[in-house]
Coordinates of C-alpha atoms in Angstrom, one line a residue:
Chain A
M1 CA 81.6 76.3 126.3
E2 CA 78.2 75.3 125.6
H3 CA 77.3 73.7 122.7
V4 CA 75.2 76.4 120.1
S5 CA 72.9 76.1 117.7
L6 CA 71.7 78.0 115.4
P7 CA 69.5 79.0 112.5
A8 CA 71.1 77.7 108.6
L9 CA 72.1 80.8 106.7
S10 CA 70.0 80.2 103.3
R11 CA 70.3 83.6 101.8
V12 CA 74.1 85.1 101.7
A13 CA 75.4 88.3 99.8
I14 CA 79.1 88.4 98.9
C15 CA 79.0 92.3 97.3
G16 CA 82.0 93.8 95.9
G17 CA 83.2 97.4 94.6
T18 CA 81.8 98.8 97.8
H19 CA 85.3 100.8 96.9
G20 CA 85.0 101.3 93.0
N21 CA 88.7 100.9 93.1
E22 CA 89.9 97.5 94.7
L23 CA 89.2 95.6 91.9
S24 CA 89.2 91.7 93.4
G25 CA 85.5 91.8 94.8
V26 CA 84.5 93.6 91.2
W27 CA 85.7 91.2 89.0
I28 CA 84.8 88.3 91.4
V29 CA 81.3 89.5 91.8
R30 CA 81.3 90.5 88.0
E31 CA 82.6 86.8 86.9
M32 CA 79.6 85.7 89.5
Q33 CA 76.7 87.6 87.7
K34 CA 78.0 86.7 84.2
Q35 CA 78.0 82.8 85.6
Q36 CA 74.8 84.1 87.2
V37 CA 75.6 82.1 90.2
E38 CA 72.1 82.2 92.5
K39 CA 71.7 79.0 94.1
V40 CA 74.6 76.7 96.0
G41 CA 73.1 73.2 97.5
S42 CA 70.9 75.0 100.0
I43 CA 72.1 78.7 99.7
S44 CA 70.5 81.4 98.2
I45 CA 73.2 83.8 96.8
T46 CA 73.1 87.8 95.9
T47 CA 75.4 88.9 94.7
V48 CA 75.9 92.7 94.8
M49 CA 78.0 95.1 92.7
S50 CA 77.4 98.1 95.8
N51 CA 79.4 101.0 94.2
P52 CA 78.7 101.3 90.1
R53 CA 79.2 104.4 89.7
A54 CA 82.8 104.6 91.4
V55 CA 83.2 101.4 90.3
E56 CA 82.9 102.4 86.5
A57 CA 85.1 105.4 87.6
C58 CA 87.4 103.2 89.2
K59 CA 87.5 105.6 91.9
R60 CA 87.1 104.8 96.0
Y61 CA 84.3 106.7 96.4
M62 CA 81.9 109.4 94.4
E63 CA 81.0 111.6 96.9
T64 CA 81.5 110.4 100.3
D65 CA 82.6 106.5 102.0
L66 CA 80.2 103.5 101.2
N67 CA 81.7 101.7 103.6
R68 CA 81.2 104.9 106.4
C69 CA 77.8 104.9 105.7
F70 CA 75.7 102.3 107.8
T71 CA 75.8 103.7 110.9
D72 CA 71.6 103.3 112.4
A73 CA 71.7 107.4 112.2
I74 CA 72.6 107.6 109.1
L75 CA 70.1 104.8 107.2
S76 CA 67.4 106.0 109.4
A77 CA 67.8 110.0 108.7
P78 CA 65.3 110.9 104.5
V79 CA 67.0 111.4 101.7
T80 CA 65.6 114.1 100.1
D81 CA 68.2 116.0 96.9
V82 CA 70.9 117.2 98.8
T83 CA 72.1 113.2 99.8
P84 CA 74.9 112.0 98.8
Y85 CA 75.0 109.3 96.3
E86 CA 76.6 107.2 98.8
V87 CA 74.0 107.9 101.5
R88 CA 71.5 107.3 99.0
R89 CA 73.2 104.1 98.0
A90 CA 73.3 102.8 101.1
H91 CA 69.3 103.6 102.1
E92 CA 68.8 101.3 98.8
L93 CA 71.4 98.9 100.2
N94 CA 70.0 98.3 103.2
A95 CA 66.3 97.8 101.2
Q96 CA 67.7 95.5 99.6
L97 CA 69.9 93.2 101.9
G98 CA 68.3 94.2 105.3
P99 CA 66.7 96.1 107.1
K100 CA 69.9 96.5 109.6
G101 CA 69.0 94.5 112.9
S102 CA 65.6 93.0 111.6
Q103 CA 63.9 89.1 110.6
E104 CA 64.4 90.3 107.2
A105 CA 68.0 91.2 106.2
M106 CA 70.8 87.8 105.2
D107 CA 71.5 85.5 107.1
L108 CA 75.0 86.6 106.4
V109 CA 76.7 89.1 104.4
C110 CA 80.5 89.1 102.4
D111 CA 81.8 92.7 101.4
L112 CA 85.1 92.4 99.8
H113 CA 87.9 94.6 99.9
N114 CA 92.1 95.1 99.0
T115 CA 94.0 97.4 101.1
T116 CA 97.8 98.8 99.4
A117 CA 99.2 97.0 103.0
N118 CA 101.3 94.2 103.5
M119 CA 97.6 92.0 104.9
G120 CA 97.3 88.3 103.3
L121 CA 94.5 87.9 103.9
C122 CA 92.3 89.6 107.1
V123 CA 88.2 88.7 108.1
I124 CA 87.9 91.3 109.7
F125 CA 84.1 91.5 111.6
T126 CA 82.5 94.2 113.8
T127 CA 79.5 92.4 115.8
F128 CA 79.9 89.6 117.9
N129 CA 79.2 86.1 115.9
W130 CA 80.0 82.6 116.0
I131 CA 79.2 82.1 112.3
S132 CA 81.9 84.6 111.5
L133 CA 84.5 83.5 113.8
H134 CA 84.3 79.4 112.5
I135 CA 84.5 81.0 108.8
Y136 CA 87.7 81.7 109.9
K137 CA 88.7 78.9 111.5
Y138 CA 87.5 77.2 108.9
L139 CA 89.7 79.4 106.4
K140 CA 92.6 78.7 109.0
R141 CA 93.3 76.5 106.3
I142 CA 94.1 78.3 103.8
T143 CA 98.7 78.0 102.9
S144 CA 99.2 80.5 100.4
A145 CA 99.2 83.7 102.6
P146 CA 98.8 84.9 105.8
V147 CA 95.2 84.2 107.5
R148 CA 93.9 86.5 110.1
L149 CA 91.5 88.1 112.0
I150 CA 90.0 91.5 113.1
H151 CA 88.1 92.8 115.6
V152 CA 86.3 96.3 114.9
D153 CA 84.5 95.9 119.0
V154 CA 81.7 98.3 118.2
P155 CA 78.1 98.7 119.4
L156 CA 75.9 97.1 116.0
S157 CA 74.0 101.1 115.8
D158 CA 77.5 102.2 115.1
A159 CA 78.9 99.8 112.7
H160 CA 79.5 101.7 109.8
S161 CA 80.4 98.7 107.1
L162 CA 78.3 98.0 104.3
D163 CA 78.6 94.0 106.2
S164 CA 77.1 95.4 109.2
L165 CA 73.5 95.0 107.2
G166 CA 73.9 91.3 107.9
K167 CA 72.7 88.7 110.4
N168 CA 75.6 87.9 110.2
N169 CA 78.9 89.7 109.0
L170 CA 82.3 89.4 107.8
S171 CA 84.8 90.8 105.4
F172 CA 87.6 89.9 103.2
E173 CA 90.4 92.4 103.1
V174 CA 93.4 90.8 100.9
G175 CA 96.2 93.1 100.3
P176 CA 98.7 93.6 99.2
Q177 CA 97.4 95.1 95.4
P178 CA 97.3 98.9 94.6
N179 CA 94.0 100.1 93.6
G180 CA 93.0 100.3 90.2
V181 CA 95.3 96.7 89.4
V182 CA 93.8 93.4 89.9
R183 CA 96.7 90.8 90.8
A184 CA 96.0 87.0 89.0
D185 CA 97.3 86.2 93.1
I186 CA 95.8 88.5 95.4
Y187 CA 92.3 87.1 93.2
N188 CA 93.0 83.7 93.3
L189 CA 93.3 84.3 97.3
M190 CA 89.8 85.6 97.7
K191 CA 88.8 83.8 95.2
E192 CA 89.3 80.2 97.4
A193 CA 88.7 82.0 100.2
L194 CA 84.5 82.7 99.0
D195 CA 84.9 78.8 97.8
H196 CA 85.8 78.2 101.5
L197 CA 83.1 80.5 102.8
V198 CA 80.8 78.7 100.4
D199 CA 81.4 75.5 101.7
W200 CA 81.4 75.5 104.8
V201 CA 77.7 77.4 105.3
Q202 CA 76.9 74.2 102.8
E203 CA 78.1 72.2 105.6
F204 CA 76.6 74.1 107.7
N205 CA 72.8 74.1 106.7
S206 CA 73.8 70.7 106.2
G207 CA 74.0 69.5 110.2
I208 CA 77.5 68.7 110.6
T209 CA 78.6 70.1 114.4
F210 CA 82.0 72.2 114.2
E211 CA 84.3 72.1 117.1
G212 CA 84.9 74.5 119.0
G213 CA 88.0 76.1 120.2
E214 CA 90.5 78.5 120.7
V215 CA 90.9 81.4 117.7
E216 CA 93.2 84.4 117.8
A217 CA 92.5 87.6 117.1
Y218 CA 93.5 91.1 116.0
V219 CA 91.5 93.9 118.1
F220 CA 91.6 97.5 116.9
E221 CA 92.6 99.8 119.4
K222 CA 93.9 102.9 117.5
S223 CA 95.2 105.1 114.9
I224 CA 98.7 106.9 114.4
D225 CA 98.3 109.7 112.1
Y226 CA 101.7 111.1 110.3
P227 CA 103.8 113.5 111.3
R228 CA 102.4 116.9 109.4
D229 CA 103.2 120.6 108.6
P230 CA 101.4 122.2 112.2
D231 CA 100.6 125.6 109.3
T232 CA 100.3 123.3 105.8
N233 CA 98.7 120.1 107.3
E234 CA 101.4 118.1 104.8
L235 CA 103.1 115.2 105.5
T236 CA 107.0 115.9 107.4
A237 CA 107.5 112.3 107.2
I238 CA 106.5 108.3 105.3
I239 CA 106.3 105.3 107.1
H240 CA 110.4 104.3 107.8
P241 CA 111.7 101.4 105.6
Q242 CA 111.7 99.1 109.2
L243 CA 108.1 99.3 109.1
Q244 CA 106.6 99.2 105.9
D245 CA 105.3 95.8 104.6
K246 CA 105.6 94.3 108.5
D247 CA 101.6 94.4 109.6
F248 CA 101.0 92.1 112.1
I249 CA 104.6 91.6 112.9
L250 CA 104.7 93.4 117.1
L251 CA 106.1 96.9 117.5
K252 CA 107.6 97.8 120.7
P253 CA 108.5 101.2 122.0
G254 CA 112.1 102.4 120.3
D255 CA 111.9 101.2 117.6
P256 CA 111.1 103.6 113.9
I257 CA 107.9 104.5 113.0
F258 CA 108.3 107.2 110.5
L259 CA 111.2 108.4 108.7
S260 CA 111.0 112.6 108.1
F261 CA 111.8 114.0 104.7
S262 CA 115.2 115.4 106.1
G263 CA 116.5 111.9 106.8
E264 CA 115.6 111.6 111.1
T265 CA 113.5 108.6 112.3
V266 CA 110.5 108.8 114.5
K267 CA 110.4 106.3 117.0
Y268 CA 107.4 104.6 118.0
E269 CA 106.1 105.7 122.4
G270 CA 103.7 103.4 123.9
K271 CA 101.9 99.8 125.1
E272 CA 103.2 97.1 122.6
L273 CA 101.2 96.5 120.1
Y274 CA 100.9 95.7 116.8
P275 CA 100.3 97.5 113.1
F276 CA 97.9 96.6 110.5
F277 CA 96.8 99.0 107.7
V278 CA 100.3 100.1 107.4
N279 CA 100.4 102.5 104.3
E280 CA 97.0 101.9 103.3
C281 CA 96.2 104.8 100.6
A282 CA 92.7 105.5 100.9
Y283 CA 93.7 106.6 104.9
Y284 CA 95.6 109.3 104.0
E285 CA 92.9 112.0 104.1
K286 CA 91.8 110.0 107.0
H287 CA 94.4 110.9 108.9
I288 CA 95.8 107.3 109.7
A289 CA 99.4 106.3 109.3
F290 CA 98.7 103.1 110.3
H291 CA 96.2 101.2 112.8
L292 CA 96.8 99.4 115.8
A293 CA 95.9 95.8 117.5
Q294 CA 95.6 94.1 120.5
K295 CA 96.2 90.0 120.2
T296 CA 93.6 88.1 121.4
I297 CA 92.6 84.3 122.4
L298 CA 88.7 83.9 122.0
T299 CA 87.0 80.8 122.9
I300 CA 84.6 80.0 120.8
P301 CA 82.1 76.8 121.2
S302 CA 81.4 74.3 119.0
V303 CA 78.1 75.4 117.0
S304 CA 75.5 72.8 114.4
V305 CA 72.4 74.1 113.0
E306 CA 68.9 74.4 114.7
N307 CA 66.9 71.3 113.5
D308 CA 63.7 73.2 112.6
Chain B
M1 CA 133.2 102.6 67.8
S2 CA 135.2 105.6 66.1
S3 CA 136.8 107.7 68.6
H4 CA 137.4 110.0 66.5
N5 CA 133.8 112.0 66.4
T6 CA 133.3 113.7 69.6
V7 CA 129.8 115.4 69.9
S8 CA 129.9 118.8 71.0
F9 CA 127.1 120.1 72.9
S10 CA 126.7 123.6 74.3
E11 CA 127.0 123.8 78.8
A12 CA 123.4 122.5 80.2
R13 CA 122.7 125.9 82.0
R14 CA 118.5 125.0 82.5
V15 CA 117.5 122.2 84.1
A16 CA 113.9 121.7 84.8
V17 CA 113.1 118.7 87.5
F18 CA 109.1 118.3 87.0
G19 CA 106.9 116.4 89.2
G20 CA 103.2 115.7 89.5
T21 CA 102.5 114.9 85.5
H22 CA 100.5 112.7 87.1
G23 CA 99.0 114.4 90.7
N24 CA 99.0 110.8 91.3
E25 CA 102.4 109.3 91.6
M26 CA 103.3 110.6 95.0
S27 CA 107.3 110.4 94.6
G28 CA 107.5 113.2 92.0
V29 CA 105.1 115.6 93.8
T30 CA 106.6 114.7 97.1
L31 CA 110.3 115.7 95.7
V32 CA 109.5 118.6 93.8
N33 CA 107.6 120.4 96.5
L34 CA 109.5 119.9 99.5
W35 CA 112.5 121.6 96.6
V36 CA 110.2 124.1 95.6
K37 CA 110.3 124.9 99.2
N38 CA 114.2 124.4 99.7
G39 CA 116.4 124.2 96.3
A40 CA 119.3 123.5 98.0
E41 CA 119.6 119.2 97.3
I42 CA 119.1 119.7 93.9
Q43 CA 121.6 123.1 93.1
R44 CA 124.9 122.6 91.4
K45 CA 127.9 124.9 90.0
G46 CA 126.3 127.1 86.6
V47 CA 123.3 125.0 86.4
E48 CA 120.3 126.3 86.9
T49 CA 117.7 123.6 88.4
K50 CA 114.2 124.4 88.8
P51 CA 112.0 122.3 90.6
F52 CA 108.7 122.2 88.8
I53 CA 104.3 120.5 89.7
T54 CA 103.3 120.3 86.1
N55 CA 99.6 119.7 87.1
P56 CA 98.7 120.8 90.1
K57 CA 94.7 120.7 90.2
A58 CA 95.8 116.8 89.2
V59 CA 98.2 116.6 92.6
E60 CA 95.1 117.7 94.5
K61 CA 93.1 115.5 93.6
C62 CA 95.4 113.0 94.0
S63 CA 94.3 112.2 90.5
R64 CA 96.5 110.9 87.8
Y65 CA 94.5 114.3 85.6
V66 CA 91.7 116.1 85.3
D67 CA 90.8 116.1 81.3
T68 CA 92.7 113.8 79.7
D69 CA 96.6 113.0 80.3
L70 CA 98.4 115.6 80.5
N71 CA 101.9 113.4 79.2
R72 CA 100.6 112.6 76.1
A73 CA 99.4 116.3 76.1
F74 CA 102.5 117.7 74.2
T75 CA 101.1 117.7 70.9
P76 CA 102.0 120.1 68.0
E77 CA 98.7 120.4 67.4
N78 CA 97.9 121.0 71.1
L79 CA 100.4 123.0 71.5
S80 CA 99.0 125.4 68.9
A81 CA 95.0 124.8 69.4
P82 CA 93.9 128.6 70.1
G83 CA 90.7 128.6 72.5
G84 CA 92.4 129.7 75.5
D85 CA 89.8 128.6 78.8
D86 CA 87.9 126.5 76.8
L87 CA 90.6 123.6 76.2
P88 CA 90.5 120.9 78.5
Y89 CA 92.7 121.8 81.4
E90 CA 95.7 120.1 80.6
V91 CA 96.0 120.8 76.9
Q92 CA 96.2 124.6 78.7
R93 CA 99.1 123.2 81.1
A94 CA 100.7 122.1 78.4
Q95 CA 100.7 125.7 76.6
E96 CA 101.5 126.9 79.7
I97 CA 104.8 124.2 79.7
N98 CA 106.5 125.2 77.0
R99 CA 106.0 128.6 76.7
L100 CA 107.6 128.0 80.2
F101 CA 110.1 125.5 79.3
G102 CA 110.0 125.7 75.4
P103 CA 109.3 126.2 72.5
K104 CA 109.2 122.7 72.0
G105 CA 111.9 122.1 69.0
S106 CA 113.3 126.0 69.8
P107 CA 117.0 126.5 70.7
E108 CA 115.0 129.0 73.6
A109 CA 113.8 125.1 75.2
Y110 CA 116.2 124.1 78.6
D111 CA 118.5 121.8 78.2
V112 CA 117.5 119.2 80.3
I113 CA 113.7 117.9 81.9
F114 CA 113.8 115.5 84.6
D115 CA 110.4 114.1 85.0
L116 CA 109.5 111.9 88.1
H117 CA 107.2 109.0 87.6
N118 CA 105.5 106.4 89.1
T119 CA 104.2 103.2 87.9
T120 CA 102.4 100.2 90.0
S121 CA 104.5 98.3 87.8
N122 CA 107.3 96.1 89.9
M123 CA 110.5 98.2 87.0
G124 CA 113.2 99.4 89.3
C125 CA 114.3 102.7 88.7
T126 CA 113.5 102.8 85.1
L127 CA 115.8 105.8 82.4
I128 CA 112.9 106.6 79.9
L129 CA 115.0 107.6 76.4
E130 CA 113.2 109.1 73.6
S131 CA 115.7 109.2 71.1
S132 CA 118.5 106.5 70.3
K133 CA 120.7 109.6 68.8
D134 CA 121.1 111.8 72.3
H135 CA 124.1 111.0 72.8
F136 CA 124.4 113.4 75.8
N137 CA 121.2 111.6 77.4
L138 CA 122.7 108.2 76.2
Q139 CA 125.9 109.2 78.1
M140 CA 123.7 110.9 80.9
M141 CA 122.3 107.4 81.5
N142 CA 125.2 105.1 81.2
Y143 CA 127.4 108.2 84.0
I144 CA 124.3 107.0 86.0
K145 CA 124.3 103.0 85.8
K146 CA 127.7 103.3 86.7
A147 CA 127.4 105.0 89.7
I148 CA 124.2 103.1 91.4
A149 CA 125.9 99.7 90.6
P150 CA 125.6 97.0 91.6
A151 CA 122.2 97.6 91.3
S152 CA 120.2 98.2 88.3
C153 CA 118.7 100.8 86.1
P154 CA 117.5 100.3 83.1
V155 CA 116.9 102.1 80.6
L156 CA 113.5 101.6 78.1
L157 CA 113.6 103.5 74.8
N158 CA 110.5 104.9 73.8
E159 CA 111.5 105.4 69.4
H160 CA 108.6 103.7 68.0
P161 CA 107.1 105.8 65.6
L162 CA 102.8 103.8 66.9
L163 CA 103.5 103.7 70.3
K164 CA 106.1 106.9 71.2
Y165 CA 104.0 109.4 73.0
S166 CA 104.2 113.7 73.3
T167 CA 105.2 114.0 76.6
S168 CA 106.1 116.8 79.3
R169 CA 109.6 116.1 79.0
S170 CA 109.7 116.5 75.2
V171 CA 109.4 120.6 75.3
A172 CA 113.6 120.1 75.9
K173 CA 116.5 119.0 73.8
H174 CA 117.7 116.4 76.4
P175 CA 113.9 115.0 77.9
V176 CA 114.5 111.9 80.6
G177 CA 112.4 109.9 82.2
L178 CA 112.4 108.1 85.5
E179 CA 110.1 105.4 85.8
V180 CA 109.9 104.1 89.4
G181 CA 108.1 101.2 91.0
P182 CA 106.2 99.7 92.1
Q183 CA 104.3 101.7 94.1
P184 CA 100.6 102.2 94.3
Q185 CA 98.5 104.8 93.3
G186 CA 97.9 108.0 96.4
V187 CA 100.9 105.9 98.2
L188 CA 104.1 107.0 99.5
R189 CA 107.0 104.1 99.7
S190 CA 110.4 105.1 101.9
N191 CA 112.7 102.8 99.3
I192 CA 110.4 104.1 95.9
F193 CA 111.1 107.9 97.5
E194 CA 114.5 107.5 98.2
A195 CA 115.8 105.2 95.3
M196 CA 114.1 108.4 93.0
R197 CA 116.5 110.9 94.9
V198 CA 119.8 108.7 94.3
I199 CA 119.5 108.5 90.6
L200 CA 118.5 112.3 90.7
K201 CA 121.9 113.4 92.7
H202 CA 123.8 111.1 90.2
A203 CA 122.2 112.8 86.4
L204 CA 122.7 116.3 88.2
D205 CA 126.3 115.5 89.3
F206 CA 126.5 114.4 85.6
I207 CA 125.5 117.7 84.2
E208 CA 127.8 119.6 86.6
L209 CA 131.0 117.5 85.5
F210 CA 129.9 118.2 82.4
N211 CA 129.4 122.1 82.2
E212 CA 132.9 121.7 83.5
G213 CA 134.8 120.3 80.9
M214 CA 134.8 117.2 81.7
E215 CA 135.1 114.7 78.6
F216 CA 133.0 111.1 78.3
P217 CA 135.0 109.2 76.3
P218 CA 132.8 106.7 73.8
C219 CA 131.0 104.0 75.3
T220 CA 128.0 101.7 74.8
V221 CA 124.6 101.2 76.6
D222 CA 122.1 98.1 76.4
V223 CA 118.5 99.2 76.5
F224 CA 115.0 97.6 75.8
R225 CA 113.6 99.5 72.9
V226 CA 109.5 99.3 73.0
S227 CA 108.3 96.6 69.8
E228 CA 104.8 96.2 70.9
R229 CA 101.1 96.8 73.2
V230 CA 99.5 94.0 74.5
D231 CA 96.3 94.2 75.4
Y232 CA 93.9 92.3 78.1
P233 CA 92.2 89.6 76.3
R234 CA 88.8 90.9 75.5
D235 CA 84.9 89.7 75.1
A236 CA 82.7 90.6 71.8
N237 CA 82.0 93.7 74.1
G238 CA 85.4 94.6 75.0
N239 CA 84.9 93.8 78.3
I240 CA 88.7 92.5 80.0
I241 CA 88.1 88.7 80.9
A242 CA 91.7 87.6 82.1
M243 CA 94.5 89.1 84.4
V244 CA 98.3 89.3 83.8
H245 CA 99.1 85.7 85.2
P246 CA 100.8 85.4 88.0
N247 CA 104.6 84.1 86.3
L248 CA 104.4 87.2 84.3
Q249 CA 103.1 89.6 87.5
D250 CA 106.2 91.3 88.7
C251 CA 108.4 90.2 85.8
D252 CA 109.1 93.1 84.3
W253 CA 112.8 92.8 82.8
E254 CA 112.3 89.1 83.2
P255 CA 112.7 87.1 79.8
L256 CA 109.2 86.2 78.1
N257 CA 109.5 82.9 75.6
P258 CA 106.6 81.1 73.4
G259 CA 104.6 79.2 75.0
D260 CA 105.3 80.9 78.7
P261 CA 101.4 81.8 81.1
M262 CA 100.9 85.3 80.2
F263 CA 96.9 86.1 81.3
Q264 CA 94.9 83.6 83.7
T265 CA 90.9 84.0 83.2
F266 CA 88.6 85.2 85.6
D267 CA 87.4 81.8 85.1
G268 CA 91.0 79.6 86.1
K269 CA 92.1 78.9 82.9
T270 CA 95.9 79.9 81.1
I271 CA 96.4 81.7 77.9
H272 CA 100.1 81.4 76.7
Y273 CA 102.2 84.0 74.5
E274 CA 102.1 83.1 70.7
G275 CA 105.1 85.8 70.0
A276 CA 107.7 84.8 67.0
G277 CA 110.5 85.2 69.9
T278 CA 111.7 86.5 72.8
V279 CA 110.4 89.6 74.1
Y280 CA 111.7 91.4 77.2
P281 CA 107.7 93.0 79.0
T282 CA 107.4 95.7 81.0
F283 CA 104.7 98.1 82.6
I284 CA 103.2 95.5 83.2
N285 CA 99.8 95.1 85.0
E286 CA 100.7 99.6 85.2
A287 CA 97.0 100.9 87.0
A288 CA 97.1 104.1 84.3
Y289 CA 96.9 101.7 81.7
Y290 CA 93.4 99.2 81.8
E291 CA 92.0 102.4 80.4
K292 CA 95.3 102.8 77.0
Q293 CA 93.8 99.0 76.1
Q294 CA 97.3 97.9 77.7
A295 CA 98.7 95.3 79.7
F296 CA 102.1 95.2 79.4
V297 CA 104.8 96.5 76.0
T298 CA 107.5 94.4 74.3
T299 CA 110.5 95.2 74.7
R300 CA 113.9 94.1 72.7
R301 CA 118.0 94.1 73.8
E302 CA 119.6 96.7 72.4
T303 CA 123.0 97.7 72.5
L304 CA 123.1 101.9 71.7
V305 CA 126.6 103.2 71.2
A306 CA 127.5 107.0 72.5
S307 CA 129.7 109.3 71.5
A308 CA 132.0 110.8 72.3
I309 CA 131.3 113.9 74.4
R310 CA 132.3 117.5 76.2
K311 CA 131.1 121.1 76.2
A312 CA 131.4 122.8 73.0

């Protein structure tokens, strides 16, 4: 694969509290703001508390999920008196960090999230970009937890997450951590990942060439809901103990996935895939018990900063 | 230990199982909803066992509470407060629950109330006792511990004059708290769900045996007595400046010695425990307690003696 030269990443945004009860990002951003972290070497860093009202209330969101508000359709619709708080906030963030898809947008947006699922450290990206893939490759040096790459393959216009505002985008998803709790081990892991990200960007900007190669990625394929009562919509079964905490362990047809309240096992039917976001708290209302992904190998080119 | 003093109690005929006292503690919510539909599993001969969702609005919102914490609301002031619909939702609920299952402190009150809770702390299956002199409850807890051995079931005794709080279950003559974790709020974990179900099964078996006339000989029960609430370190503006240290995280019921790491600041420094002696912390990093200024609570180990009991 041919070498790729890319523009310097001089403007980087670090966002926390996109979901107000995912506390690692909240406290990392608070600490960075307290330390007045604005410039690191060649990088100008903008720290953002994305959803301050939800952070104050320690809730995922006030009216609607902020991390679903960044599609082109929502960002281009006019704001009125009845626009939900999070949609207004999305417009504000688009003005501050974007506009999405434009030359003025941040070079890199990194959004910090937690999950109740046993996912270790995941780097999630939507729009394909070599920068995020190289950052993931660099993060593989972390030994304190598994580090994985998830690709949610949608066109930029449909990308709904906050990080899609940046020219290069990625989210860190770290778990397991309950909502409303800050665990030191999870905080330290996310901080380590962020420190490595900043190191990588500095090295990249300084002219270092990063070798290409192959990286493994999990590509989102579909979601499975809980078994529900057809009349009341209430759950009739929960994640089976043999699937609980087994994110990224291959699921095969016949494997147990749910245990009903009356003790019956529901088995998986379908092709072999990798489960993730298993028993994520926020997904009960989205009718998702877990996601399923294909594992794929991506080839990435060597990259370096383009000379002006 | 005197074996001559057998304490008599009337049969425990009226038993309630509360779920959803905190609307986002899902094991109890789910179990009680199941049993409201089909209560066969919790029925025992001679016992009327009533499953009951104590805070339905909080359950609907999947939040701990609506206006105020129901599990702190059963104070004498609240229970007698006038004001009807103007009162905070949970105070109205407390008065309603006191009418249905109390009145608290009266002979008409329910015999036993089990209150089902979850915690984000690594407390396993904890039984919460409100009085060291409740021989009926002590015998029940002894029975449960033996039934689930070698698995363990710590008993937390909260009799501290300042730290004790007015719980939903305190309406009954014999209040029993079941606190099972770790489980995130809003999440249902199968292992936690089943553990709670098993504990309650043994508790109800005990009541059935007692009502049938079985005499329970004197016994001792090891408990952890609540000693002190420890808050997070805060700055001059009251903002939290440190997290539970990785060495203390998940170590509920394990000894914390003077000099052991206790907190880690957000910029990486360690703060050590500087108490006078060894304590046994619990409720370590419970999500709901950040707003109650509690990182964990310390306990001291004690052995209580329970008299023999039989039905009157």
